[in-house]
Coordinates of C-alpha atoms in Angstrom, one line a residue:
M1333 CA -227.7 -52.1 -49.1
L1334 CA -229.1 -53.3 -45.9
E1335 CA -232.6 -51.9 -46.5
S1336 CA -234.2 -55.3 -46.2
Y1337 CA -232.5 -56.0 -42.9
R1338 CA -233.9 -55.3 -39.4
Y1339 CA -231.5 -54.4 -36.7
V1340 CA -231.1 -54.5 -32.9
Q1341 CA -228.8 -52.0 -31.1
N1342 CA -227.3 -52.2 -27.6
E1343 CA -224.8 -49.6 -26.5
N1344 CA -222.2 -49.4 -29.3
I1345 CA -223.2 -52.8 -30.9
T1346 CA -225.7 -53.1 -33.8
V1347 CA -226.7 -56.4 -35.2
Y1348 CA -228.4 -56.6 -38.6
Y1349 CA -230.5 -59.7 -39.6
I1350 CA -233.3 -61.0 -41.8
G1351 CA -236.2 -63.2 -40.9
N1352 CA -235.5 -66.4 -38.9
D1353 CA -231.9 -65.2 -38.1
M1354 CA -233.6 -63.2 -35.2
R1355 CA -233.0 -66.5 -33.5
F1356 CA -229.2 -65.7 -33.2
V1357 CA -229.3 -62.0 -32.6
V1358 CA -229.2 -62.1 -28.8
E1359 CA -226.3 -64.4 -28.6
V1360 CA -224.4 -62.5 -31.3
K1361 CA -225.0 -59.2 -29.7
E1362 CA -224.2 -60.4 -26.1
E1363 CA -221.0 -62.1 -27.2
I1364 CA -219.7 -59.0 -29.1
L1365 CA -220.5 -56.8 -26.2
Y1366 CA -218.8 -59.2 -23.8
A1367 CA -215.7 -59.5 -25.9
Y1368 CA -215.7 -55.7 -26.5
K1369 CA -215.7 -55.0 -22.7
E1370 CA -213.0 -57.5 -22.0
L1371 CA -210.8 -56.3 -24.8
E1372 CA -211.4 -52.7 -24.0
N1373 CA -209.8 -53.4 -20.7
Y1374 CA -207.0 -55.6 -22.0
F1375 CA -206.0 -53.0 -24.6
H1376 CA -206.6 -49.9 -22.4
L1377 CA -209.2 -48.3 -24.5
I1378 CA -211.4 -47.0 -21.7
D1379 CA -213.1 -43.7 -23.0
K1380 CA -211.6 -44.3 -26.4
G1381 CA -214.2 -46.7 -27.7
F1382 CA -215.8 -47.3 -31.1
S1383 CA -218.9 -49.0 -32.5
I1384 CA -219.2 -52.4 -34.1
R1385 CA -221.7 -53.4 -36.8
A1386 CA -222.5 -57.1 -37.1
I1387 CA -224.4 -58.5 -40.1
I1388 CA -225.8 -62.0 -40.1
A1389 CA -226.0 -63.2 -43.7
M1390 CA -228.7 -65.7 -44.4
N1391 CA -226.7 -67.9 -46.8
R1392 CA -223.3 -68.1 -48.5
R1393 CA -224.4 -66.1 -51.5
E1394 CA -225.5 -63.2 -49.4
Y1395 CA -222.3 -63.6 -47.3
N1396 CA -220.1 -63.2 -50.4
Y1397 CA -222.2 -60.3 -51.6
I1398 CA -221.9 -58.4 -48.4
S1399 CA -218.2 -59.2 -48.1
K1400 CA -217.6 -57.6 -51.5
M1401 CA -220.1 -54.7 -51.5
I1402 CA -220.2 -53.6 -47.9
L1403 CA -217.0 -54.8 -46.2
K1404 CA -215.1 -54.0 -49.5
L1405 CA -213.0 -57.2 -49.2
R1406 CA -211.2 -58.1 -52.3
G1407 CA -210.5 -61.7 -53.0
N1408 CA -213.4 -63.0 -50.8
N1409 CA -216.0 -63.2 -53.6
E1410 CA -216.1 -67.0 -53.2
S1411 CA -215.4 -67.6 -49.6
K1412 CA -214.3 -71.0 -48.4
K1413 CA -216.8 -73.3 -46.7
S1414 CA -214.5 -73.3 -43.6
Q1415 CA -215.1 -69.5 -43.2
V1416 CA -218.2 -68.5 -41.2
A1417 CA -217.1 -65.0 -40.1
I1418 CA -214.9 -62.2 -41.3
T1419 CA -214.2 -58.6 -40.4
S1420 CA -213.2 -55.3 -42.0
K1421 CA -212.7 -52.2 -40.0
N1422 CA -215.7 -52.0 -37.6
D1423 CA -217.8 -54.5 -39.5
L1424 CA -218.3 -58.2 -38.5
L1425 CA -220.0 -60.4 -41.1
I1426 CA -221.4 -63.8 -39.8
L1427 CA -222.8 -66.6 -41.8
S1428 CA -226.2 -67.7 -40.4
P1429 CA -225.9 -70.9 -38.5
F1430 CA -229.0 -72.0 -40.4
A1431 CA -226.7 -72.2 -43.5
Y1432 CA -224.0 -74.3 -41.8
E1433 CA -225.2 -77.8 -42.7
E1434 CA -225.2 -77.2 -46.5
E1435 CA -222.8 -74.2 -46.9
S1436 CA -220.0 -74.7 -44.3
T1437 CA -217.8 -77.2 -42.6
Y1438 CA -219.3 -76.3 -39.2
T1439 CA -222.0 -77.8 -37.1
Y1440 CA -223.7 -75.2 -35.0
D1441 CA -222.7 -75.0 -31.4
E1442 CA -223.5 -72.0 -29.4
Y1443 CA -220.3 -72.1 -27.3
K1444 CA -218.1 -72.5 -30.4
L1445 CA -219.9 -69.6 -32.2
K1446 CA -219.2 -67.4 -29.2
K1447 CA -215.5 -68.2 -29.5
V1448 CA -215.5 -67.5 -33.2
I1449 CA -217.2 -64.1 -32.6
Y1450 CA -214.8 -63.2 -29.8
S1451 CA -211.8 -64.0 -32.1
Q1452 CA -213.3 -61.7 -34.8
V1453 CA -213.7 -58.9 -32.3
V1454 CA -210.0 -59.2 -31.5
H1455 CA -209.3 -58.6 -35.2
I1456 CA -211.4 -55.5 -35.1
F1457 CA -209.5 -54.2 -32.1
H1458 CA -206.2 -55.1 -33.7
E1459 CA -207.1 -53.2 -36.8
F1460 CA -208.3 -50.2 -34.8
L1461 CA -205.0 -50.1 -32.7
S1462 CA -202.5 -50.8 -35.5
L1463 CA -201.2 -48.1 -37.9
N1464 CA -201.4 -50.7 -40.6
S1465 CA -204.9 -52.3 -41.2
E1466 CA -203.3 -55.4 -42.8
V1467 CA -201.5 -56.4 -39.6
S1468 CA -204.4 -58.2 -38.1
S1469 CA -204.3 -60.8 -40.9
T1470 CA -200.7 -61.6 -40.3
W1471 CA -199.4 -64.5 -38.1
I1472 CA -199.2 -62.4 -35.0
G1473 CA -202.7 -61.1 -35.6
Q1474 CA -204.1 -64.6 -36.0
G1475 CA -202.2 -65.7 -33.0
I1476 CA -203.5 -63.0 -30.7
A1477 CA -207.1 -63.6 -31.9
M1478 CA -206.9 -67.3 -31.3
Y1479 CA -205.2 -66.9 -27.9
L1480 CA -207.4 -64.2 -26.4
S1481 CA -210.6 -65.9 -27.7
G1482 CA -209.7 -69.2 -26.2
L1483 CA -210.2 -71.0 -29.6
W1484 CA -206.8 -72.7 -29.0
K1485 CA -208.6 -74.9 -26.4
E1486 CA -210.9 -76.3 -29.1
G1487 CA -210.8 -78.9 -31.8
E1488 CA -207.6 -80.5 -33.0
V1489 CA -205.2 -77.7 -32.5
K1490 CA -203.7 -78.8 -29.2
K1491 CA -203.7 -82.5 -30.4
V1492 CA -201.6 -81.5 -33.4
I1493 CA -199.2 -79.5 -31.3
N1494 CA -198.7 -82.2 -28.7
E1495 CA -198.0 -84.8 -31.4
A1496 CA -195.4 -82.5 -32.9
I1497 CA -193.8 -81.9 -29.6
K1498 CA -193.6 -85.7 -28.8
K1499 CA -192.0 -86.3 -32.2
D1500 CA -189.6 -83.4 -31.8
M1501 CA -191.1 -81.8 -35.0
I1502 CA -191.8 -78.3 -33.7
P1503 CA -191.6 -76.0 -36.8
Q1504 CA -189.1 -73.1 -37.0
L1505 CA -190.3 -69.6 -36.2
N1506 CA -189.6 -68.3 -39.6
E1507 CA -191.7 -71.2 -41.1
I1508 CA -194.6 -70.3 -38.8
Q1509 CA -194.4 -66.6 -39.8
E1510 CA -194.5 -67.4 -43.5
N1511 CA -196.9 -70.4 -43.7
E1512 CA -200.6 -69.8 -43.0
S1513 CA -201.4 -73.4 -42.3
L1514 CA -198.6 -73.4 -39.6
Y1515 CA -199.4 -70.1 -37.9
K1516 CA -203.1 -71.0 -37.6
I1517 CA -201.9 -73.8 -35.4
W1518 CA -198.8 -72.5 -33.7
A1519 CA -199.0 -68.7 -33.5
W1520 CA -201.1 -68.6 -30.4
T1521 CA -198.4 -70.5 -28.5
I1522 CA -196.0 -67.7 -29.3
V1523 CA -198.5 -65.1 -28.1
K1524 CA -199.1 -67.1 -24.9
Y1525 CA -195.3 -67.4 -24.3
I1526 CA -194.8 -63.7 -24.8
E1527 CA -197.7 -62.7 -22.5
E1528 CA -196.5 -65.1 -19.7
N1529 CA -192.9 -64.1 -19.9
Y1530 CA -193.0 -60.4 -21.0
G1531 CA -196.5 -59.4 -19.9
K1532 CA -199.6 -58.2 -21.6
E1533 CA -198.2 -54.7 -21.9
T1534 CA -195.7 -56.2 -24.4
I1535 CA -198.6 -57.7 -26.4
N1536 CA -200.1 -54.2 -26.5
K1537 CA -196.9 -52.7 -27.7
I1538 CA -196.5 -55.3 -30.4
I1539 CA -200.0 -54.6 -31.7
R1540 CA -199.4 -50.9 -31.8
N1541 CA -196.0 -51.1 -33.4
Y1542 CA -195.7 -54.3 -35.3
D1543 CA -195.9 -52.6 -38.7
V1544 CA -193.1 -50.2 -38.0
D1545 CA -190.9 -52.3 -35.7
D1546 CA -189.8 -56.0 -35.8
I1547 CA -191.4 -58.0 -33.0
F1548 CA -188.0 -59.2 -31.8
N1549 CA -186.7 -55.7 -31.6
I1550 CA -189.6 -55.0 -29.4
L1551 CA -188.8 -58.0 -27.3
K1552 CA -185.1 -57.0 -27.3
C1553 CA -183.8 -60.4 -28.3
S1554 CA -182.8 -62.2 -31.5
I1555 CA -185.2 -64.6 -33.2
D1556 CA -182.8 -67.5 -32.6
D1557 CA -182.6 -66.8 -28.8
F1558 CA -186.4 -66.4 -28.6
E1559 CA -186.9 -69.7 -30.5
V1560 CA -184.7 -71.6 -28.1
Q1561 CA -186.6 -70.4 -25.1
W1562 CA -190.0 -70.7 -26.7
K1563 CA -189.3 -74.4 -27.6
I1564 CA -188.2 -75.2 -24.0
W1565 CA -191.3 -73.6 -22.7
L1566 CA -193.5 -75.5 -25.2
K1567 CA -192.2 -78.9 -23.9
D1568 CA -193.6 -78.2 -20.4
E1569 CA -197.2 -79.5 -20.9
N1570 CA -198.4 -77.3 -18.0
N1571 CA -197.8 -74.2 -20.2
L1572 CA -200.4 -75.4 -22.8
S1573 CA -203.2 -76.0 -20.3

């Protein structure tokens, strides 16, 4: 299905593209490789690696087609304009930045694209490490991807969080876990809190066991006790810098 595509390969990373999208191949390839090497170390995968195939779709129609026919993603036949990248197993699908103006809510920025790519590589690692491939799309998966990629430092996310803290309107943990619009904003703070207070080894354990063990069992505390301490931590502005 990629017969009309050219590709560039470097180590375990292959990037497929058509025509003018050659313009983005180097930055896509280099960012995937950079993210891979960092995450390989973070998740202790030295000598247990895997390959990643990236595909740059020239427009939204092609993006939706590849999502369905190659990535085998159900329910993504008409992707939202806010979506410019998605993963499945070892595949990373990226909408060409040339299509951003008319077919997305994004404006091309090289730095932001790198962060988006990094977050998607986190999802690939998460799916590879977890016994349940659906886990990377849950609140904890989204939180880990946003935190490790640094996307939490961008846009309106921190502004929304700071406003909620000032107004004493921090949502409950169970609300965050169940509400996609909430966990896309707040889940990374939970991950950051866990890493700083329990260590990155605990993040590794959560990723590998989340589908068979409740996160708060892994942390050896109740959700209520965790929530109290997390909210105290949130109110120290130095912790969100």
